[in-house]
């Protein structure tokens, strides 16, 4: 395949269907933006780190189509993913007199994507938006599927809506500038898809980790495409997370406890998810679902991806308290995504004492 070829993964949601475009150099290609509804204004929502790297490239690409291209630059970081920052997006849109035909372009990682998508859902009761993910994590996960949110001091992603984008533009070239720690964090969400949905993909990741860590474009293209295919299939079956979409939260229940327990931004989301998957694999084994060898494989691939496999010492009581705020919890009972067998996940409850053992062993 030519390195300039564009791959399309369709996400089938009836009238809310859209394509994920995957390729190198997409931001510089006119056809990347073809077919988007014409509007007078485009509003690029980005952050102070991404703006100097990519805002000019996207602005230039949008100029032929939009009379006005507004740039809205947010502070960088998970700590700013809150209602106060969201309000600054509304201030900027209103200040620039952006109307209901405005298209919002979310240019950045998951933090920007989640906030810009939420802002688009609310601004003038809803304007369309396009995801232009610039981190690996955003390309394989957060830009796909329409979950948007901000954090609340009492819980992560607690205030938000489902709002599907018009298109996702995953340009592999933009990943060149991503810091190594952020790249590894993105690999956590790539790895996730193997144990929950596709055992052969896990084997492929195990064999191709060195190429992925070298950011080999062909390896990246495959990893992003396969991740998006798996996510698109799950979201198409369960857009609003009534059932099967919960499986995408493998590692996230433990991971969210780590993130909120330490304070948002201390550990990266992907780092917390990586460590959370190691804990969830241990829980799966203790529940008698998988053997030690499979648990070890998951821990090993997480570690090789450059991610932490031991959690911070918050104490098991604190972990349990934090996990009860998880959106999957029902009537105060924590529900965990576990591996039922290689490549297949399910949701289970577990006795607190057993979960505490997992935590104690993973944080000692
Ligand atoms: P992030 O958005 O904070 O980006 C990570 C860092 O990389 C930031 O400092 C950012 O400025 C920088 N950056 C972005 N692109 C860059 C580039 N091309 N070159 C150099 N630096 C770049 O973090 P993330 O890991 O992308 O996303 C994490 C967020 O996504 C969390 O808030 C999480 O809750 C959310 N999330 C949402 C979903 C969903 O379905 N909506 C799924 C998973 C995660
Ligand atoms: N990141 C989990 C989901 O989109 O459902």
mmCIF file of C-alpha atoms and ligand atoms in Angstrom:
data_model
loop_
_atom_site.group_PDB
_atom_site.id
_atom_site.type_symbol
_atom_site.label_atom_id
_atom_site.label_comp_id
_atom_site.label_asym_id
_atom_site.label_seq_id
_atom_site.Cartn_x
_atom_site.Cartn_y
_atom_site.Cartn_z
ATOM 1 C CA UNK A 1 0.000 0.000 0.000
ATOM 2 C CA UNK A 2 1.214 3.485 -0.910
ATOM 3 C CA UNK A 3 2.058 5.559 2.169
ATOM 4 C CA UNK A 4 -0.206 8.319 0.837
ATOM 5 C CA UNK A 5 -3.230 6.044 0.611
ATOM 6 C CA UNK A 6 -6.126 6.897 2.859
ATOM 7 C CA UNK A 7 -7.979 4.188 4.693
ATOM 8 C CA UNK A 8 -11.590 4.621 5.737
ATOM 9 C CA UNK A 9 -13.264 2.898 8.629
ATOM 10 C CA UNK A 10 -17.008 3.464 8.575
ATOM 11 C CA UNK A 11 -18.953 3.746 11.780
ATOM 12 C CA UNK A 12 -22.517 2.725 11.108
ATOM 13 C CA UNK A 13 -24.970 4.712 13.211
ATOM 14 C CA UNK A 14 -27.820 5.379 10.789
ATOM 15 C CA UNK A 15 -28.146 9.094 10.140
ATOM 16 C CA UNK A 16 -25.233 9.739 12.524
ATOM 17 C CA UNK A 17 -22.846 7.479 10.532
ATOM 18 C CA UNK A 18 -19.423 8.814 9.676
ATOM 19 C CA UNK A 19 -15.978 7.851 8.420
ATOM 20 C CA UNK A 20 -12.679 7.676 10.205
ATOM 21 C CA UNK A 21 -9.948 8.636 7.746
ATOM 22 C CA UNK A 22 -6.510 7.180 8.488
ATOM 23 C CA UNK A 23 -3.333 8.075 6.599
ATOM 24 C CA UNK A 24 -0.144 10.109 6.505
ATOM 25 C CA UNK A 25 -0.297 13.783 5.595
ATOM 26 C CA UNK A 26 -4.099 14.041 5.707
ATOM 27 C CA UNK A 27 -4.051 17.593 7.082
ATOM 28 C CA UNK A 28 -2.322 18.790 3.912
ATOM 29 C CA UNK A 29 -4.779 17.152 1.491
ATOM 30 C CA UNK A 30 -7.782 19.034 0.157
ATOM 31 C CA UNK A 31 -9.865 15.853 -0.246
ATOM 32 C CA UNK A 32 -9.641 15.211 3.505
ATOM 33 C CA UNK A 33 -12.211 17.954 4.026
ATOM 34 C CA UNK A 34 -14.393 17.299 0.963
ATOM 35 C CA UNK A 35 -18.076 16.773 1.588
ATOM 36 C CA UNK A 36 -18.250 18.578 4.931
ATOM 37 C CA UNK A 37 -21.230 20.937 5.071
ATOM 38 C CA UNK A 38 -20.344 24.435 3.960
ATOM 39 C CA UNK A 39 -20.473 26.973 6.760
ATOM 40 C CA UNK A 40 -19.402 30.550 7.101
ATOM 41 C CA UNK A 41 -17.207 29.837 10.088
ATOM 42 C CA UNK A 42 -14.872 27.137 11.256
ATOM 43 C CA UNK A 43 -13.744 27.188 14.861
ATOM 44 C CA UNK A 44 -10.572 25.256 15.619
ATOM 45 C CA UNK A 45 -10.441 24.305 19.288
ATOM 46 C CA UNK A 46 -6.935 23.309 20.295
ATOM 47 C CA UNK A 47 -4.471 23.868 23.114
ATOM 48 C CA UNK A 48 -1.317 25.860 23.751
ATOM 49 C CA UNK A 49 0.969 22.882 22.942
ATOM 50 C CA UNK A 50 -0.718 21.723 19.750
ATOM 51 C CA UNK A 51 -1.481 25.184 18.331
ATOM 52 C CA UNK A 52 2.125 26.083 17.407
ATOM 53 C CA UNK A 53 2.633 22.630 15.868
ATOM 54 C CA UNK A 54 -0.519 22.186 13.813
ATOM 55 C CA UNK A 55 -2.980 25.093 13.911
ATOM 56 C CA UNK A 56 -1.475 26.864 10.883
ATOM 57 C CA UNK A 57 -1.633 23.652 8.823
ATOM 58 C CA UNK A 58 -5.297 23.091 9.633
ATOM 59 C CA UNK A 59 -6.181 26.768 9.208
ATOM 60 C CA UNK A 60 -4.612 26.767 5.745
ATOM 61 C CA UNK A 61 -6.515 23.625 4.785
ATOM 62 C CA UNK A 62 -9.832 25.157 5.899
ATOM 63 C CA UNK A 63 -9.388 28.625 4.359
ATOM 64 C CA UNK A 64 -10.726 27.731 0.889
ATOM 65 C CA UNK A 65 -13.978 26.448 2.416
ATOM 66 C CA UNK A 66 -14.654 28.845 5.281
ATOM 67 C CA UNK A 67 -14.820 32.646 5.212
ATOM 68 C CA UNK A 68 -13.815 32.794 8.858
ATOM 69 C CA UNK A 69 -11.446 30.429 10.660
ATOM 70 C CA UNK A 70 -11.492 31.108 14.383
ATOM 71 C CA UNK A 71 -8.713 29.730 16.588
ATOM 72 C CA UNK A 72 -9.559 28.920 20.213
ATOM 73 C CA UNK A 73 -6.529 27.958 22.267
ATOM 74 C CA UNK A 74 -7.104 26.252 25.620
ATOM 75 C CA UNK A 75 -4.596 25.657 28.402
ATOM 76 C CA UNK A 76 -2.990 22.215 28.160
ATOM 77 C CA UNK A 77 -3.758 19.338 30.476
ATOM 78 C CA UNK A 78 -6.307 17.101 32.167
ATOM 79 C CA UNK A 79 -6.449 19.533 35.088
ATOM 80 C CA UNK A 80 -8.174 22.018 32.739
ATOM 81 C CA UNK A 81 -10.803 19.565 31.507
ATOM 82 C CA UNK A 82 -13.584 21.223 33.458
ATOM 83 C CA UNK A 83 -16.627 23.451 33.167
ATOM 84 C CA UNK A 84 -14.576 26.629 33.585
ATOM 85 C CA UNK A 85 -12.468 25.843 30.504
ATOM 86 C CA UNK A 86 -15.562 24.743 28.603
ATOM 87 C CA UNK A 87 -17.048 28.144 29.280
ATOM 88 C CA UNK A 88 -14.041 29.845 27.680
ATOM 89 C CA UNK A 89 -14.914 28.011 24.436
ATOM 90 C CA UNK A 90 -18.425 29.484 24.573
ATOM 91 C CA UNK A 91 -16.965 32.926 25.338
ATOM 92 C CA UNK A 92 -14.734 32.696 22.270
ATOM 93 C CA UNK A 93 -17.485 31.396 19.954
ATOM 94 C CA UNK A 94 -19.903 34.095 21.061
ATOM 95 C CA UNK A 95 -17.203 36.765 21.010
ATOM 96 C CA UNK A 96 -16.466 35.921 17.360
ATOM 97 C CA UNK A 97 -20.207 35.886 16.537
ATOM 98 C CA UNK A 98 -20.045 32.265 15.358
ATOM 99 C CA UNK A 99 -23.498 31.199 14.159
ATOM 100 C CA UNK A 100 -25.353 27.874 14.107
ATOM 101 C CA UNK A 101 -23.659 26.809 10.881
ATOM 102 C CA UNK A 102 -20.240 26.972 12.485
ATOM 103 C CA UNK A 103 -18.249 23.739 12.359
ATOM 104 C CA UNK A 104 -16.016 23.054 15.330
ATOM 105 C CA UNK A 105 -12.714 21.272 14.615
ATOM 106 C CA UNK A 106 -11.240 19.532 17.661
ATOM 107 C CA UNK A 107 -7.481 19.621 17.036
ATOM 108 C CA UNK A 108 -5.659 17.832 19.817
ATOM 109 C CA UNK A 109 -5.646 14.864 22.119
ATOM 110 C CA UNK A 110 -8.512 13.401 24.090
ATOM 111 C CA UNK A 111 -8.758 16.346 26.448
ATOM 112 C CA UNK A 112 -9.348 18.814 23.611
ATOM 113 C CA UNK A 113 -11.570 16.341 21.741
ATOM 114 C CA UNK A 114 -13.791 15.653 24.745
ATOM 115 C CA UNK A 115 -14.194 19.354 25.529
ATOM 116 C CA UNK A 116 -14.649 20.567 21.944
ATOM 117 C CA UNK A 117 -17.203 17.821 21.263
ATOM 118 C CA UNK A 118 -19.132 18.752 24.401
ATOM 119 C CA UNK A 119 -18.967 22.455 23.541
ATOM 120 C CA UNK A 120 -20.258 21.715 20.024
ATOM 121 C CA UNK A 121 -23.188 19.778 21.493
ATOM 122 C CA UNK A 122 -24.197 22.754 23.649
ATOM 123 C CA UNK A 123 -23.341 25.802 21.570
ATOM 124 C CA UNK A 124 -26.593 27.252 20.228
ATOM 125 C CA UNK A 125 -28.149 23.860 21.109
ATOM 126 C CA UNK A 126 -25.731 22.036 18.869
ATOM 127 C CA UNK A 127 -23.353 22.697 15.995
ATOM 128 C CA UNK A 128 -21.481 20.005 14.027
ATOM 129 C CA UNK A 129 -17.905 19.095 14.798
ATOM 130 C CA UNK A 130 -14.983 17.186 13.304
ATOM 131 C CA UNK A 131 -12.411 15.293 15.314
ATOM 132 C CA UNK A 132 -8.776 15.843 14.302
ATOM 133 C CA UNK A 133 -7.016 13.670 16.894
ATOM 134 C CA UNK A 134 -3.319 14.394 17.382
ATOM 135 C CA UNK A 135 -2.347 11.810 20.005
ATOM 136 C CA UNK A 136 -2.228 8.062 19.538
ATOM 137 C CA UNK A 137 -4.773 7.672 22.328
ATOM 138 C CA UNK A 138 -7.170 10.038 20.617
ATOM 139 C CA UNK A 139 -6.711 8.360 17.217
ATOM 140 C CA UNK A 140 -7.476 4.876 18.510
ATOM 141 C CA UNK A 141 -10.085 5.695 21.094
ATOM 142 C CA UNK A 142 -11.321 9.070 22.288
ATOM 143 C CA UNK A 143 -12.078 10.659 18.892
ATOM 144 C CA UNK A 144 -14.249 7.705 17.885
ATOM 145 C CA UNK A 145 -17.687 6.991 19.278
ATOM 146 C CA UNK A 146 -19.050 10.348 20.347
ATOM 147 C CA UNK A 147 -18.379 10.364 24.078
ATOM 148 C CA UNK A 148 -17.713 13.911 25.216
ATOM 149 C CA UNK A 149 -17.309 15.196 28.756
ATOM 150 C CA UNK A 150 -15.515 17.275 31.334
ATOM 151 C CA UNK A 151 -14.384 16.181 34.780
ATOM 152 C CA UNK A 152 -16.061 17.031 38.071
ATOM 153 C CA UNK A 153 -14.095 17.169 41.343
ATOM 154 C CA UNK A 154 -16.117 14.129 42.433
ATOM 155 C CA UNK A 155 -15.447 12.052 39.336
ATOM 156 C CA UNK A 156 -13.830 11.851 35.935
ATOM 157 C CA UNK A 157 -15.895 12.529 32.797
ATOM 158 C CA UNK A 158 -19.004 12.912 34.941
ATOM 159 C CA UNK A 159 -20.528 15.828 33.016
ATOM 160 C CA UNK A 160 -21.013 15.186 29.318
ATOM 161 C CA UNK A 161 -23.118 13.973 26.414
ATOM 162 C CA UNK A 162 -22.981 11.539 23.534
ATOM 163 C CA UNK A 163 -22.349 13.609 20.427
ATOM 164 C CA UNK A 164 -21.063 11.977 17.265
ATOM 165 C CA UNK A 165 -18.655 13.932 15.052
ATOM 166 C CA UNK A 166 -19.131 14.431 11.306
ATOM 167 C CA UNK A 167 -15.775 12.850 10.562
ATOM 168 C CA UNK A 168 -12.579 11.719 12.264
ATOM 169 C CA UNK A 169 -9.291 12.650 10.591
ATOM 170 C CA UNK A 170 -6.426 10.542 11.958
ATOM 171 C CA UNK A 171 -3.233 11.859 10.358
ATOM 172 C CA UNK A 172 -0.390 9.532 11.378
ATOM 173 C CA UNK A 173 2.196 12.196 10.522
ATOM 174 C CA UNK A 174 1.120 14.409 13.436
ATOM 175 C CA UNK A 175 2.205 11.716 15.880
ATOM 176 C CA UNK A 176 5.885 12.441 15.092
ATOM 177 C CA UNK A 177 6.041 15.199 17.707
ATOM 178 C CA UNK A 178 4.249 13.286 20.448
ATOM 179 C CA UNK A 179 6.414 12.822 23.584
ATOM 180 C CA UNK A 180 7.384 9.188 24.267
ATOM 181 C CA UNK A 181 5.412 9.071 27.513
ATOM 182 C CA UNK A 182 2.237 10.178 25.700
ATOM 183 C CA UNK A 183 2.873 7.670 22.924
ATOM 184 C CA UNK A 184 3.100 4.835 25.459
ATOM 185 C CA UNK A 185 -0.116 6.068 27.072
ATOM 186 C CA UNK A 186 -1.816 5.699 23.684
ATOM 187 C CA UNK A 187 -0.472 2.170 23.332
ATOM 188 C CA UNK A 188 -2.453 1.218 26.455
ATOM 189 C CA UNK A 189 -5.700 1.802 24.579
ATOM 190 C CA UNK A 190 -4.359 -0.100 21.542
ATOM 191 C CA UNK A 191 -3.413 -3.076 23.729
ATOM 192 C CA UNK A 192 -6.861 -2.989 25.347
ATOM 193 C CA UNK A 193 -8.575 -4.097 22.137
ATOM 194 C CA UNK A 194 -6.673 -7.406 22.018
ATOM 195 C CA UNK A 195 -7.772 -9.103 25.245
ATOM 196 C CA UNK A 196 -11.352 -7.796 24.986
ATOM 197 C CA UNK A 197 -12.088 -8.401 21.322
ATOM 198 C CA UNK A 198 -9.351 -9.886 19.143
ATOM 199 C CA UNK A 199 -6.763 -12.343 20.412
ATOM 200 C CA UNK A 200 -4.908 -12.291 17.073
ATOM 201 C CA UNK A 201 -4.555 -8.500 17.382
ATOM 202 C CA UNK A 202 -2.942 -8.981 20.805
ATOM 203 C CA UNK A 203 -0.492 -11.409 19.211
ATOM 204 C CA UNK A 204 0.186 -8.881 16.439
ATOM 205 C CA UNK A 205 0.869 -6.156 19.036
ATOM 206 C CA UNK A 206 3.220 -8.445 20.970
ATOM 207 C CA UNK A 207 5.170 -9.112 17.768
ATOM 208 C CA UNK A 208 5.176 -5.513 16.558
ATOM 209 C CA UNK A 209 5.795 -3.539 19.745
ATOM 210 C CA UNK A 210 9.354 -2.548 18.721
ATOM 211 C CA UNK A 211 8.073 -1.203 15.379
ATOM 212 C CA UNK A 212 5.238 0.614 17.107
ATOM 213 C CA UNK A 213 7.594 2.177 19.644
ATOM 214 C CA UNK A 214 9.782 3.278 16.682
ATOM 215 C CA UNK A 215 6.610 4.847 15.229
ATOM 216 C CA UNK A 216 6.962 2.841 12.063
ATOM 217 C CA UNK A 217 4.185 4.229 9.845
ATOM 218 C CA UNK A 218 3.015 0.874 8.476
ATOM 219 C CA UNK A 219 2.779 -0.601 11.960
ATOM 220 C CA UNK A 220 1.011 2.489 13.247
ATOM 221 C CA UNK A 221 -1.442 2.455 10.367
ATOM 222 C CA UNK A 222 -2.388 -1.134 11.144
ATOM 223 C CA UNK A 223 -2.666 -0.459 14.892
ATOM 224 C CA UNK A 224 -4.866 2.609 14.384
ATOM 225 C CA UNK A 225 -7.029 0.940 11.741
ATOM 226 C CA UNK A 226 -7.616 -2.290 13.659
ATOM 227 C CA UNK A 227 -8.317 -0.370 16.880
ATOM 228 C CA UNK A 228 -10.814 1.859 15.080
ATOM 229 C CA UNK A 229 -12.467 -1.135 13.384
ATOM 230 C CA UNK A 230 -12.999 -2.856 16.723
ATOM 231 C CA UNK A 231 -14.269 0.306 18.383
ATOM 232 C CA UNK A 232 -16.519 1.200 15.420
ATOM 233 C CA UNK A 233 -18.090 -2.257 15.519
ATOM 234 C CA UNK A 234 -18.778 -2.067 19.258
ATOM 235 C CA UNK A 235 -20.118 1.509 19.134
ATOM 236 C CA UNK A 236 -22.378 0.649 16.180
ATOM 237 C CA UNK A 237 -23.903 -2.146 18.275
ATOM 238 C CA UNK A 238 -24.251 -0.106 21.455
ATOM 239 C CA UNK A 239 -23.828 3.629 20.929
ATOM 240 C CA UNK A 240 -24.976 4.687 24.410
ATOM 241 C CA UNK A 241 -23.219 2.011 26.432
ATOM 242 C CA UNK A 242 -26.241 0.001 27.480
ATOM 243 C CA UNK A 243 -24.252 -3.228 27.263
ATOM 244 C CA UNK A 244 -21.346 -4.280 25.045
ATOM 245 C CA UNK A 245 -19.703 -0.822 24.916
ATOM 246 C CA UNK A 246 -18.891 -1.229 28.603
ATOM 247 C CA UNK A 247 -16.230 -3.721 27.538
ATOM 248 C CA UNK A 248 -14.170 -0.836 26.145
ATOM 249 C CA UNK A 249 -13.633 0.138 29.775
ATOM 250 C CA UNK A 250 -11.260 -2.760 30.424
ATOM 251 C CA UNK A 251 -8.735 -1.449 32.964
ATOM 252 C CA UNK A 252 -10.627 1.804 33.369
ATOM 253 C CA UNK A 253 -12.343 1.122 36.703
ATOM 254 C CA UNK A 254 -9.010 0.645 38.476
ATOM 255 C CA UNK A 255 -7.481 3.308 36.202
ATOM 256 C CA UNK A 256 -10.020 6.013 37.016
ATOM 257 C CA UNK A 257 -9.439 5.369 40.731
ATOM 258 C CA UNK A 258 -5.714 5.942 40.181
ATOM 259 C CA UNK A 259 -6.325 9.131 38.203
ATOM 260 C CA UNK A 260 -8.786 10.725 40.585
ATOM 261 C CA UNK A 261 -7.056 9.385 43.709
ATOM 262 C CA UNK A 262 -3.768 11.030 42.733
ATOM 263 C CA UNK A 263 -5.419 14.134 41.277
ATOM 264 C CA UNK A 264 -6.045 14.466 37.539
ATOM 265 C CA UNK A 265 -2.881 14.948 35.526
ATOM 266 C CA UNK A 266 -0.469 13.184 37.890
ATOM 267 C CA UNK A 267 -0.581 9.930 35.943
ATOM 268 C CA UNK A 268 -1.594 10.079 32.288
ATOM 269 C CA UNK A 269 -4.963 8.507 31.492
ATOM 270 C CA UNK A 270 -3.297 5.800 29.371
ATOM 271 C CA UNK A 271 -0.801 5.026 32.131
ATOM 272 C CA UNK A 272 -3.636 4.551 34.599
ATOM 273 C CA UNK A 273 -5.487 2.358 32.084
ATOM 274 C CA UNK A 274 -2.353 0.280 31.447
ATOM 275 C CA UNK A 275 -1.873 -0.392 35.147
ATOM 276 C CA UNK A 276 -5.631 -0.869 35.512
ATOM 277 C CA UNK A 277 -5.564 -3.600 32.844
ATOM 278 C CA UNK A 278 -2.870 -5.424 34.800
ATOM 279 C CA UNK A 279 -5.088 -5.279 37.894
ATOM 280 C CA UNK A 280 -8.188 -6.307 35.940
ATOM 281 C CA UNK A 281 -6.284 -9.269 34.459
ATOM 282 C CA UNK A 282 -5.294 -10.325 37.974
ATOM 283 C CA UNK A 283 -8.932 -10.046 39.070
ATOM 284 C CA UNK A 284 -9.983 -12.122 36.049
ATOM 285 C CA UNK A 285 -7.556 -14.855 37.103
ATOM 286 C CA UNK A 286 -8.672 -14.746 40.746
ATOM 287 C CA UNK A 287 -12.259 -15.154 39.540
ATOM 288 C CA UNK A 288 -11.119 -18.318 37.742
ATOM 289 C CA UNK A 289 -11.643 -16.952 34.231
ATOM 290 C CA UNK A 290 -8.107 -16.911 32.814
ATOM 291 C CA UNK A 291 -4.900 -18.670 33.751
ATOM 292 C CA UNK A 292 -1.712 -17.164 35.183
ATOM 293 C CA UNK A 293 0.042 -17.383 31.800
ATOM 294 C CA UNK A 294 -2.547 -15.143 30.128
ATOM 295 C CA UNK A 295 -2.502 -12.705 33.048
ATOM 296 C CA UNK A 296 1.295 -12.524 32.760
ATOM 297 C CA UNK A 297 1.080 -11.925 29.005
ATOM 298 C CA UNK A 298 -1.122 -8.894 29.572
ATOM 299 C CA UNK A 299 1.203 -7.532 32.263
ATOM 300 C CA UNK A 300 4.244 -8.144 30.055
ATOM 301 C CA UNK A 301 2.883 -6.357 26.981
ATOM 302 C CA UNK A 302 1.811 -3.391 29.138
ATOM 303 C CA UNK A 303 5.295 -3.211 30.659
ATOM 304 C CA UNK A 304 7.015 -3.526 27.255
ATOM 305 C CA UNK A 305 4.909 -0.630 26.002
ATOM 306 C CA UNK A 306 6.620 1.545 28.609
ATOM 307 C CA UNK A 307 3.664 1.707 30.980
ATOM 308 C CA UNK A 308 3.536 1.312 34.764
ATOM 309 C CA UNK A 309 2.361 -2.080 36.006
ATOM 310 C CA UNK A 310 2.248 -1.216 39.704
ATOM 311 C CA UNK A 311 -0.291 1.211 41.088
ATOM 312 C CA UNK A 312 0.179 4.081 43.529
ATOM 313 C CA UNK A 313 -0.289 3.217 47.212
ATOM 314 C CA UNK A 314 -3.612 4.832 47.946
ATOM 315 C CA UNK A 315 -4.753 1.941 50.138
ATOM 316 C CA UNK A 316 -7.350 -0.600 49.027
ATOM 317 C CA UNK A 317 -10.139 1.132 50.994
ATOM 318 C CA UNK A 318 -9.528 4.360 49.084
ATOM 319 C CA UNK A 319 -9.431 2.517 45.727
ATOM 320 C CA UNK A 320 -12.740 0.857 46.556
ATOM 321 C CA UNK A 321 -14.276 4.165 47.598
ATOM 322 C CA UNK A 322 -13.157 5.816 44.372
ATOM 323 C CA UNK A 323 -14.317 2.906 42.221
ATOM 324 C CA UNK A 324 -17.848 3.124 43.619
ATOM 325 C CA UNK A 325 -18.177 6.477 41.784
ATOM 326 C CA UNK A 326 -17.496 4.694 38.462
ATOM 327 C CA UNK A 327 -20.270 5.158 35.882
ATOM 328 C CA UNK A 328 -20.613 1.372 35.546
ATOM 329 C CA UNK A 329 -21.392 1.016 39.282
ATOM 330 C CA UNK A 330 -24.999 0.097 40.067
ATOM 331 C CA UNK A 331 -26.568 0.588 43.507
ATOM 332 C CA UNK A 332 -23.101 1.200 44.910
ATOM 333 C CA UNK A 333 -21.830 -2.146 43.562
ATOM 334 C CA UNK A 334 -18.666 -1.921 41.481
ATOM 335 C CA UNK A 335 -18.811 -3.714 38.127
ATOM 336 C CA UNK A 336 -15.520 -4.740 36.539
ATOM 337 C CA UNK A 337 -14.680 -5.505 32.944
ATOM 338 C CA UNK A 338 -12.894 -8.834 33.127
ATOM 339 C CA UNK A 339 -11.368 -11.174 30.567
ATOM 340 C CA UNK A 340 -13.636 -14.199 30.249
ATOM 341 C CA UNK A 341 -11.254 -15.977 27.869
ATOM 342 C CA UNK A 342 -8.478 -14.750 25.527
ATOM 343 C CA UNK A 343 -10.027 -12.148 23.227
ATOM 344 C CA UNK A 344 -13.396 -12.067 25.004
ATOM 345 C CA UNK A 345 -14.499 -9.819 27.867
ATOM 346 C CA UNK A 346 -17.464 -9.585 30.198
ATOM 347 C CA UNK A 347 -18.666 -7.543 33.160
ATOM 348 C CA UNK A 348 -18.685 -9.028 36.665
ATOM 349 C CA UNK A 349 -18.989 -7.988 40.268
ATOM 350 C CA UNK A 350 -16.462 -9.257 42.796
ATOM 351 C CA UNK A 351 -16.279 -9.397 46.595
ATOM 352 C CA UNK A 352 -14.539 -6.342 48.064
ATOM 353 C CA UNK A 353 -12.056 -8.600 49.863
ATOM 354 C CA UNK A 354 -10.936 -10.166 46.577
ATOM 355 C CA UNK A 355 -10.586 -6.774 44.890
ATOM 356 C CA UNK A 356 -8.614 -5.543 47.905
ATOM 357 C CA UNK A 357 -6.193 -8.453 47.450
ATOM 358 C CA UNK A 358 -5.670 -7.462 43.819
ATOM 359 C CA UNK A 359 -4.979 -3.876 44.848
ATOM 360 C CA UNK A 360 -2.715 -4.796 47.747
ATOM 361 C CA UNK A 361 -0.628 -7.094 45.526
ATOM 362 C CA UNK A 362 -0.404 -4.529 42.722
ATOM 363 C CA UNK A 363 0.569 -1.617 44.935
ATOM 364 C CA UNK A 364 2.800 -3.197 47.573
HETATM 365 P P1 LIG B 1 -4.158 14.896 26.090
HETATM 366 O O1 LIG B 1 -5.269 15.386 25.283
HETATM 367 O O2 LIG B 1 -3.894 15.565 27.391
HETATM 368 O O3 LIG B 1 -2.843 14.968 25.199
HETATM 369 C C1 LIG B 1 -1.632 14.529 25.760
HETATM 370 C C2 LIG B 1 -0.513 15.590 25.638
HETATM 371 O O4 LIG B 1 0.000 15.549 24.323
HETATM 372 C C3 LIG B 1 -0.974 17.011 25.902
HETATM 373 O O5 LIG B 1 0.033 17.698 26.579
HETATM 374 C C4 LIG B 1 -1.133 17.555 24.496
HETATM 375 O O6 LIG B 1 -1.019 18.944 24.444
HETATM 376 C C5 LIG B 1 -0.010 16.876 23.785
HETATM 377 N N1 LIG B 1 -0.152 16.715 22.349
HETATM 378 C C6 LIG B 1 -1.273 16.420 21.658
HETATM 379 N N2 LIG B 1 -0.974 16.193 20.379
HETATM 380 C C7 LIG B 1 0.345 16.371 20.251
HETATM 381 C C8 LIG B 1 1.241 16.257 19.159
HETATM 382 N N3 LIG B 1 0.836 15.860 17.953
HETATM 383 N N4 LIG B 1 2.545 16.518 19.387
HETATM 384 C C9 LIG B 1 2.985 16.855 20.626
HETATM 385 N N5 LIG B 1 2.202 16.953 21.702
HETATM 386 C C10 LIG B 1 0.884 16.701 21.502
HETATM 387 O O7 LIG B 1 -4.300 13.344 26.432
HETATM 388 P P2 LIG B 1 -4.826 12.099 25.582
HETATM 389 O O8 LIG B 1 -4.077 10.951 26.101
HETATM 390 O O9 LIG B 1 -4.841 12.353 24.135
HETATM 391 O O10 LIG B 1 -6.351 11.974 26.028
HETATM 392 C C11 LIG B 1 -6.696 11.688 27.357
HETATM 393 C C12 LIG B 1 -8.098 12.165 27.578
HETATM 394 O O11 LIG B 1 -8.985 11.471 26.721
HETATM 395 C C13 LIG B 1 -8.603 11.948 28.986
HETATM 396 O O12 LIG B 1 -9.240 13.104 29.429
HETATM 397 C C14 LIG B 1 -9.601 10.822 28.837
HETATM 398 O O13 LIG B 1 -10.614 10.865 29.787
HETATM 399 C C15 LIG B 1 -10.117 11.061 27.454
HETATM 400 N N6 LIG B 1 -10.669 9.880 26.808
HETATM 401 C C16 LIG B 1 -11.888 9.989 26.234
HETATM 402 C C17 LIG B 1 -12.426 8.917 25.570
HETATM 403 C C18 LIG B 1 -13.734 9.058 24.857
HETATM 404 O O14 LIG B 1 -14.279 8.050 24.403
HETATM 405 N N7 LIG B 1 -14.242 10.246 24.686
HETATM 406 C C19 LIG B 1 -11.721 7.719 25.496
HETATM 407 C C20 LIG B 1 -10.474 7.636 26.089
HETATM 408 C C21 LIG B 1 -9.944 8.739 26.746
HETATM 409 N N1 LIG B 2 -13.391 4.823 25.710
HETATM 410 C C1 LIG B 2 -14.526 4.031 25.945
HETATM 411 C C2 LIG B 2 -15.672 4.333 25.052
HETATM 412 O O1 LIG B 2 -15.579 5.137 24.160
HETATM 413 O O2 LIG B 2 -16.711 3.775 25.242
#
